PDB file of C-alpha atoms in Angstrom:
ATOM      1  CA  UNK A   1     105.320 139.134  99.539  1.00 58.00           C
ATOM      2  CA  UNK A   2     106.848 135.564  99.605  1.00 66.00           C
ATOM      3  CA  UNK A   3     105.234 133.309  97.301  1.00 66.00           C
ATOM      4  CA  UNK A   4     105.310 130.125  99.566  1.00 61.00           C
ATOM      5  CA  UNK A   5     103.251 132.216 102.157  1.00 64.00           C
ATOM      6  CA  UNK A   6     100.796 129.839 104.568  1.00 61.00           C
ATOM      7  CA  UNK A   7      99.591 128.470 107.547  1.00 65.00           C
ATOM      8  CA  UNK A   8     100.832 125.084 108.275  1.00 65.00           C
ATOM      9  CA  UNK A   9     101.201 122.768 105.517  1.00 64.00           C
ATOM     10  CA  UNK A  10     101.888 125.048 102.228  1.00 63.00           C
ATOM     11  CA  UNK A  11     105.826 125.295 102.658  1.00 63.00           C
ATOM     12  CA  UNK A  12     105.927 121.892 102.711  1.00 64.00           C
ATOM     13  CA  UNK A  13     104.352 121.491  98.944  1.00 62.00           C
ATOM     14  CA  UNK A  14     106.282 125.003  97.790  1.00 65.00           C
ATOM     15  CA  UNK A  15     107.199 125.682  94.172  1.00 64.00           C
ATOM     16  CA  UNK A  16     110.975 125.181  95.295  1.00 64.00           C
ATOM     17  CA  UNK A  17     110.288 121.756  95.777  1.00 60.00           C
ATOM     18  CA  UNK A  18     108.370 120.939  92.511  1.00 62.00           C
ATOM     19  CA  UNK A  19     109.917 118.993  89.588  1.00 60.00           C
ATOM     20  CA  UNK A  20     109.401 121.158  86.434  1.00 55.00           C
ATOM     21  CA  UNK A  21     107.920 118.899  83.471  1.00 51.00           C
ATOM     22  CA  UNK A  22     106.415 121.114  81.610  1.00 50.00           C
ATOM     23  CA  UNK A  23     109.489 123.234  80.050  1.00 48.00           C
ATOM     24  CA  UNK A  24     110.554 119.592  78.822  1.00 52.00           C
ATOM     25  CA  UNK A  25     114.028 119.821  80.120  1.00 55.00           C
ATOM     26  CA  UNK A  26     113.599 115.740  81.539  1.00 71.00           C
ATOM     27  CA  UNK A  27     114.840 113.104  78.988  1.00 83.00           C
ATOM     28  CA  UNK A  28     114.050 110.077  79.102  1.00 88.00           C
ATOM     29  CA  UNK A  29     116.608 107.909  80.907  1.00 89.00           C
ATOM     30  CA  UNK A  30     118.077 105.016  79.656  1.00 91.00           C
ATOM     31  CA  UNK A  31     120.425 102.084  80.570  1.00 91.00           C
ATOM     32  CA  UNK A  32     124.214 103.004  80.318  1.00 89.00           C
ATOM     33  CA  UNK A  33     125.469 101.130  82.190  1.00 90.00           C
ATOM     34  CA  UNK A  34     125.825  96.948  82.106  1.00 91.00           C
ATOM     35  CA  UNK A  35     124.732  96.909  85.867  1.00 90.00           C
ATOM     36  CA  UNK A  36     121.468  98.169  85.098  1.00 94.00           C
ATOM     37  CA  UNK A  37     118.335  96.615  84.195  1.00 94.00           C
ATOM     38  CA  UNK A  38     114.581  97.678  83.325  1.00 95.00           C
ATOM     39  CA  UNK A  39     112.062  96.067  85.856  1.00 95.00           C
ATOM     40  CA  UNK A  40     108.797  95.793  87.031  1.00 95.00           C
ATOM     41  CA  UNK A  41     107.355  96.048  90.917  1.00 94.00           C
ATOM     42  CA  UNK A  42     105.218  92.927  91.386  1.00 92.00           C
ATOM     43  CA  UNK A  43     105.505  93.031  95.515  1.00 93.00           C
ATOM     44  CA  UNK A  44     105.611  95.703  98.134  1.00 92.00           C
ATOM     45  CA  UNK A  45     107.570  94.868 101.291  1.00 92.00           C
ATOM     46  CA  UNK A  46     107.341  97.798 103.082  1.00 86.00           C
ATOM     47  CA  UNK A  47     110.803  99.435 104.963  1.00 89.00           C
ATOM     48  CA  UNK A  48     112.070 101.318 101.413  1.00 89.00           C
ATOM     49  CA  UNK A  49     112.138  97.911  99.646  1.00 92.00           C
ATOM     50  CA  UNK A  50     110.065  96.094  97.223  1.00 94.00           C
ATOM     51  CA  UNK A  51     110.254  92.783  94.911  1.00 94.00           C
ATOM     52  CA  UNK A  52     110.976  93.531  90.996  1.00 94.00           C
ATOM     53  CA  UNK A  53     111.000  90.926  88.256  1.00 93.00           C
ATOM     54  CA  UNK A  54     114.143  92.272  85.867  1.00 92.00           C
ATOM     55  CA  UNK A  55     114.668  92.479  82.568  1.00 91.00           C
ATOM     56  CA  UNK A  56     116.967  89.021  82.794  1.00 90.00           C
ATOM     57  CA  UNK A  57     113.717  86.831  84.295  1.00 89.00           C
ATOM     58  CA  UNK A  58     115.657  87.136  88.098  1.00 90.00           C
ATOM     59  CA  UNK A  59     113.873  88.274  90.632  1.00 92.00           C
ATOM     60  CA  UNK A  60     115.885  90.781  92.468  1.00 92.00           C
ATOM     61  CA  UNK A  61     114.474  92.518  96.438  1.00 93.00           C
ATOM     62  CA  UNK A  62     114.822  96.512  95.125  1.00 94.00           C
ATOM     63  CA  UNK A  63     116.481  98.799  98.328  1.00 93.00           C
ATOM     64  CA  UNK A  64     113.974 102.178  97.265  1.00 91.00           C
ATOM     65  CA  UNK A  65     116.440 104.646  97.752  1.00 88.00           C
ATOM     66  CA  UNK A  66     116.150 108.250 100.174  1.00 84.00           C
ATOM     67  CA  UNK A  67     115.760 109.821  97.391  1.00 83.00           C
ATOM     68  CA  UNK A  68     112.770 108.513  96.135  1.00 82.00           C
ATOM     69  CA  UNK A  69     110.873 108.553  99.868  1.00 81.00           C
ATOM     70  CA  UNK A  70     109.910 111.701 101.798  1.00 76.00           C
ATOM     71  CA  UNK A  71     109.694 114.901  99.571  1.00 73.00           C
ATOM     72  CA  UNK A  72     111.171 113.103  96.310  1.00 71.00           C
ATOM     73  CA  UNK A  73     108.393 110.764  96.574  1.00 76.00           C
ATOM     74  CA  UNK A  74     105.393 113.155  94.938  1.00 73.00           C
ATOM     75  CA  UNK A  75     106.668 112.410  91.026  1.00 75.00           C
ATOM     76  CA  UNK A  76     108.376 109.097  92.066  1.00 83.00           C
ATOM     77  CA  UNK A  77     105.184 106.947  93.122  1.00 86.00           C
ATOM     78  CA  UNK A  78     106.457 103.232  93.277  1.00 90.00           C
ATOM     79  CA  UNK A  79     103.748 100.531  93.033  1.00 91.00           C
ATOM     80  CA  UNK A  80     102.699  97.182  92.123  1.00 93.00           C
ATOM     81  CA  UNK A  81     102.907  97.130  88.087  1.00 92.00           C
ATOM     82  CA  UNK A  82     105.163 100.051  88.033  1.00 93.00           C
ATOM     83  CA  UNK A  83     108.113 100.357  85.261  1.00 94.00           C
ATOM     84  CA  UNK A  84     111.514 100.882  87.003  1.00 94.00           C
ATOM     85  CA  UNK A  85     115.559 101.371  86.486  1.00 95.00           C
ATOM     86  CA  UNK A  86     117.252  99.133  88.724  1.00 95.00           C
ATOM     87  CA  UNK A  87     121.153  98.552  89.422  1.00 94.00           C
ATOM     88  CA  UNK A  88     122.923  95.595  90.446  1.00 91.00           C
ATOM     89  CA  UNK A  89     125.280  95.494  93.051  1.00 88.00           C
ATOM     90  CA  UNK A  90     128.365  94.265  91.456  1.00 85.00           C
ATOM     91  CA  UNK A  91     130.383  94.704  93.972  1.00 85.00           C
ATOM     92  CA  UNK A  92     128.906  92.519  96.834  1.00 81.00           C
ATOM     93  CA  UNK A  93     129.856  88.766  96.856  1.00 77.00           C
ATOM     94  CA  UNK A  94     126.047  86.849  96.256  1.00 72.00           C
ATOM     95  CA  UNK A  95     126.015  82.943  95.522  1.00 67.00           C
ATOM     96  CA  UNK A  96     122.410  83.068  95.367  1.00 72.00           C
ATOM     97  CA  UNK A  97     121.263  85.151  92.232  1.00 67.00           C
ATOM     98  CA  UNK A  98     117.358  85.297  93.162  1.00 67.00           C
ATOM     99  CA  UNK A  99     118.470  86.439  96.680  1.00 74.00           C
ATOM    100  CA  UNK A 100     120.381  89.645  95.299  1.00 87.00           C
ATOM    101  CA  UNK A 101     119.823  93.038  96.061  1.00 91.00           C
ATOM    102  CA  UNK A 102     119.622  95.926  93.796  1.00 92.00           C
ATOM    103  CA  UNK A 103     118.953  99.779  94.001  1.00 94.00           C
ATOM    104  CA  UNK A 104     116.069 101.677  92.509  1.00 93.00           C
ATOM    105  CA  UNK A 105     117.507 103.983  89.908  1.00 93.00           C
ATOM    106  CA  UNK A 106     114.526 105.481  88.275  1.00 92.00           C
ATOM    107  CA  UNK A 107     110.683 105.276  88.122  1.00 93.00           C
ATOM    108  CA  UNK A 108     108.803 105.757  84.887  1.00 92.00           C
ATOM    109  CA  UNK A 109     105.275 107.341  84.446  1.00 89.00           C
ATOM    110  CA  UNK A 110     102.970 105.692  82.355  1.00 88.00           C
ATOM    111  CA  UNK A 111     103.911 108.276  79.163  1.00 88.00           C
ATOM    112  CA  UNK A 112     107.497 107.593  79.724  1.00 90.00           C
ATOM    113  CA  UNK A 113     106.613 104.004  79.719  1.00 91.00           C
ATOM    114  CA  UNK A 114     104.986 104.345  76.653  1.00 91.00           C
ATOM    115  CA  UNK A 115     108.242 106.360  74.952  1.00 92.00           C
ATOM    116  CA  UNK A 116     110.780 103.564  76.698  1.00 92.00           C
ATOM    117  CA  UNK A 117     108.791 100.549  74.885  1.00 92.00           C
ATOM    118  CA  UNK A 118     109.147 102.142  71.556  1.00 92.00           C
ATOM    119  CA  UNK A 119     112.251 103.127  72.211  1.00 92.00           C
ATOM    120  CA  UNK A 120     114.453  99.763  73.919  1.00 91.00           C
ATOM    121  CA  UNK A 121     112.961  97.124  71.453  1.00 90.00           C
ATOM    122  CA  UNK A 122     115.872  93.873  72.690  1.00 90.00           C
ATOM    123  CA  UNK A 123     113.796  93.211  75.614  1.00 90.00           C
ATOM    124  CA  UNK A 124     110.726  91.806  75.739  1.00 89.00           C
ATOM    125  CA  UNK A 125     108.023  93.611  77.557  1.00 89.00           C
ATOM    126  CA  UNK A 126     105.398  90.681  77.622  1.00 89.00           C
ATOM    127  CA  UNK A 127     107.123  89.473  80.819  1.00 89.00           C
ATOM    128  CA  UNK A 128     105.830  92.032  82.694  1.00 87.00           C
ATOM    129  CA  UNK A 129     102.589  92.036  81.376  1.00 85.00           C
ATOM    130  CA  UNK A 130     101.054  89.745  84.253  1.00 84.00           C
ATOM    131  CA  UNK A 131     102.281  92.954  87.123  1.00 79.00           C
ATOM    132  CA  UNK A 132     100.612  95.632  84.771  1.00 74.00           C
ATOM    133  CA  UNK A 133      98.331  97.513  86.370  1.00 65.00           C
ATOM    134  CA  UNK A 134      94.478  97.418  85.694  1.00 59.00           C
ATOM    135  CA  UNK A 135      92.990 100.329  83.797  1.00 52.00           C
ATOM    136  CA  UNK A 136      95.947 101.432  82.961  1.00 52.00           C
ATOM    137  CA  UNK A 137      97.521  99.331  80.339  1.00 48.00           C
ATOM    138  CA  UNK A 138     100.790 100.831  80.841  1.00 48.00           C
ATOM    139  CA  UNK A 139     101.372 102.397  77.370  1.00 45.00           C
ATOM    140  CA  UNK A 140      99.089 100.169  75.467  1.00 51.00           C
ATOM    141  CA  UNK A 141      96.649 101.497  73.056  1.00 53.00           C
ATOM    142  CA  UNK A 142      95.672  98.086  71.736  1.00 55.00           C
ATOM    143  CA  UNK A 143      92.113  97.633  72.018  1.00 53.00           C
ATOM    144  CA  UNK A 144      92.446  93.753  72.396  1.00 55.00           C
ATOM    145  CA  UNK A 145      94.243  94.230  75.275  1.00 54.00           C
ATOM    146  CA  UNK A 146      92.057  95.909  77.388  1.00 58.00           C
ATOM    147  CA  UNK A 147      89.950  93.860  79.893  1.00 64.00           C
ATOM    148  CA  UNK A 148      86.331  95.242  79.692  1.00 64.00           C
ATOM    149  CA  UNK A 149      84.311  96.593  76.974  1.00 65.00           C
ATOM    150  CA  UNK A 150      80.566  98.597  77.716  1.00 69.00           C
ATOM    151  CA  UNK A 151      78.308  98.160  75.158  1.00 65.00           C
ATOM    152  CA  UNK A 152      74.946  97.863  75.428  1.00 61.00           C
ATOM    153  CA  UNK A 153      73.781  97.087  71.695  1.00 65.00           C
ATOM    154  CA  UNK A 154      73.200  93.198  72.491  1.00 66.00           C
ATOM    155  CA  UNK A 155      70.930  93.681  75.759  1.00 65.00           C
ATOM    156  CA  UNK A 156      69.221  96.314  73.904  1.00 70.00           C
ATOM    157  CA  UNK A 157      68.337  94.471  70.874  1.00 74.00           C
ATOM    158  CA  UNK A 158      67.282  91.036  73.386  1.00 75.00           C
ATOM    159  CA  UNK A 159      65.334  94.154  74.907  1.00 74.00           C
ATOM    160  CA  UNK A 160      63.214  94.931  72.137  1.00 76.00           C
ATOM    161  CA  UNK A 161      62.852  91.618  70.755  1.00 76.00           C
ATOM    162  CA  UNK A 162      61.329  90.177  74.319  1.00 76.00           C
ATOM    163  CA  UNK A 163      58.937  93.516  74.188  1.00 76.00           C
ATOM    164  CA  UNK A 164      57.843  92.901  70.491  1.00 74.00           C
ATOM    165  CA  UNK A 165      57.593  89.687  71.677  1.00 76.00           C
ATOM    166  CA  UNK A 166      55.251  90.411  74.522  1.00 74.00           C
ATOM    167  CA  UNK A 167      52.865  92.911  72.408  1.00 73.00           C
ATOM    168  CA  UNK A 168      52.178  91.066  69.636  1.00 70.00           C
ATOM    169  CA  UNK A 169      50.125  88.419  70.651  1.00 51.00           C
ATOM    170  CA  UNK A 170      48.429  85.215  68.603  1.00 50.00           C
ATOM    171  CA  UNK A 171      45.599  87.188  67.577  1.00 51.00           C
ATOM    172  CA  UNK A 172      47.406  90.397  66.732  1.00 59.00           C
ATOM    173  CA  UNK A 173      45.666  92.274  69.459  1.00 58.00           C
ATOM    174  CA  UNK A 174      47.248  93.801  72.737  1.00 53.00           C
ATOM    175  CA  UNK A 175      45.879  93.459  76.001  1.00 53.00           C
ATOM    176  CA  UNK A 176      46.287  96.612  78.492  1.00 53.00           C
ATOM    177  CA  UNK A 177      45.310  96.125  81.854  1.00 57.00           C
ATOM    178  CA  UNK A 178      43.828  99.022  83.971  1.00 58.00           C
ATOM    179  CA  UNK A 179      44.881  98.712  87.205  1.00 60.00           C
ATOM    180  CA  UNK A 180      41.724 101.708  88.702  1.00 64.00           C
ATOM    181  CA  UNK A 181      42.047 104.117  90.572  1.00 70.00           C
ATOM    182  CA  UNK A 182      44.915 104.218  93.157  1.00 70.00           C
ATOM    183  CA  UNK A 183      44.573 105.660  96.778  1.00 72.00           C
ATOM    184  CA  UNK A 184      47.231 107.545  97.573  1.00 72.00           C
ATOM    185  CA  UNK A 185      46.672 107.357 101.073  1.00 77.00           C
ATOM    186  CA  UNK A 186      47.262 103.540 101.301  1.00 72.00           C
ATOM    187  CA  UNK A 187      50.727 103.804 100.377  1.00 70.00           C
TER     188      UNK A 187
END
């Protein structure tokens, strides 16, 4: 029997169609070439194009290319605070550097991220620390980088204190008062 066998919908999302990560075939891609730049997404536009903030400080408007939309869009999820390849145009004539376009090259997942920052250490990734996503730190283990921290030690220890507080009274004695009996029916 064929193994991409369905009713409506379960072609579409076949095995065919699938990027294989898991044999580890994928390397991590890096720049080769002087027209292209590491960026970050800090707008959506809409229309295959987005705002990045590049590697040089310039802000560039990114043309998302066909083959990151449609199908190649499943393992190629462009957002706000995402890590991206970008290429200049070289060839078009642009007097205005912050109006220039570039293409979108390559997206990078959060591990990849991690594996390019150790990796590329000329540039400095602090720039695009301000488009990072929240919760999840893109590749940052650093504990004093992350925004919340749950503990509950503190309240509980102002907890206990404002109990002990309560029981123990000027003359050492504790006062219980007994409400009687309760009819159930009046609730």
């Amino acid at each position: 029997m064929v193994k991409n066998f369905g009713g409506k919908n379960s072609k579409k999302v076949g095995r065919k169609f699938v990027s294989n990560y898991s044999k580890g075939g994928n390397k991590l891609r890096l720049v080769d070439d002087e027209d292209e730049l590491y960026a970050c997404v800090y707008k959506m536009l809409g229309n295959g194009m987005c705002h990045v903030l590049c590697s040089d400080n310039v802000q560039r408007l990114c043309i998302i290319r066909n083959k990151f939309r449609g199908r190649g869009k499943r393992d190629n999820t462009i957002s706000p605070g995402a890590y991206v390849m970008i290429g200049k145009r070289s060839w078009e004539t642009n007097c205005d550097v912050t109006n220039s376009k570039c293409d979108l090259v390559e997206v990078y997942n959060t591990n990849e991220v991690k594996k390019l920052k150790d990796s590329v250490t000329d540039i400095d990734w602090n720039m695009f620390k301000q488009f990072d996503q929240p919760g999840t730190n893109a590749g940052d283990d650093d504990p004093e980088n992350e925004a919340f921290e749950f503990s509950n030690e503190e309240h509980n220890n102002d907890l206990e204190n404002s109990i002990l507080e309560q029981i123990k009274a000027e003359d050492g004695e504790v006062f219980l008062q007994d409400d009687g009996d309760m009819d159930f029916d009046d609730i």
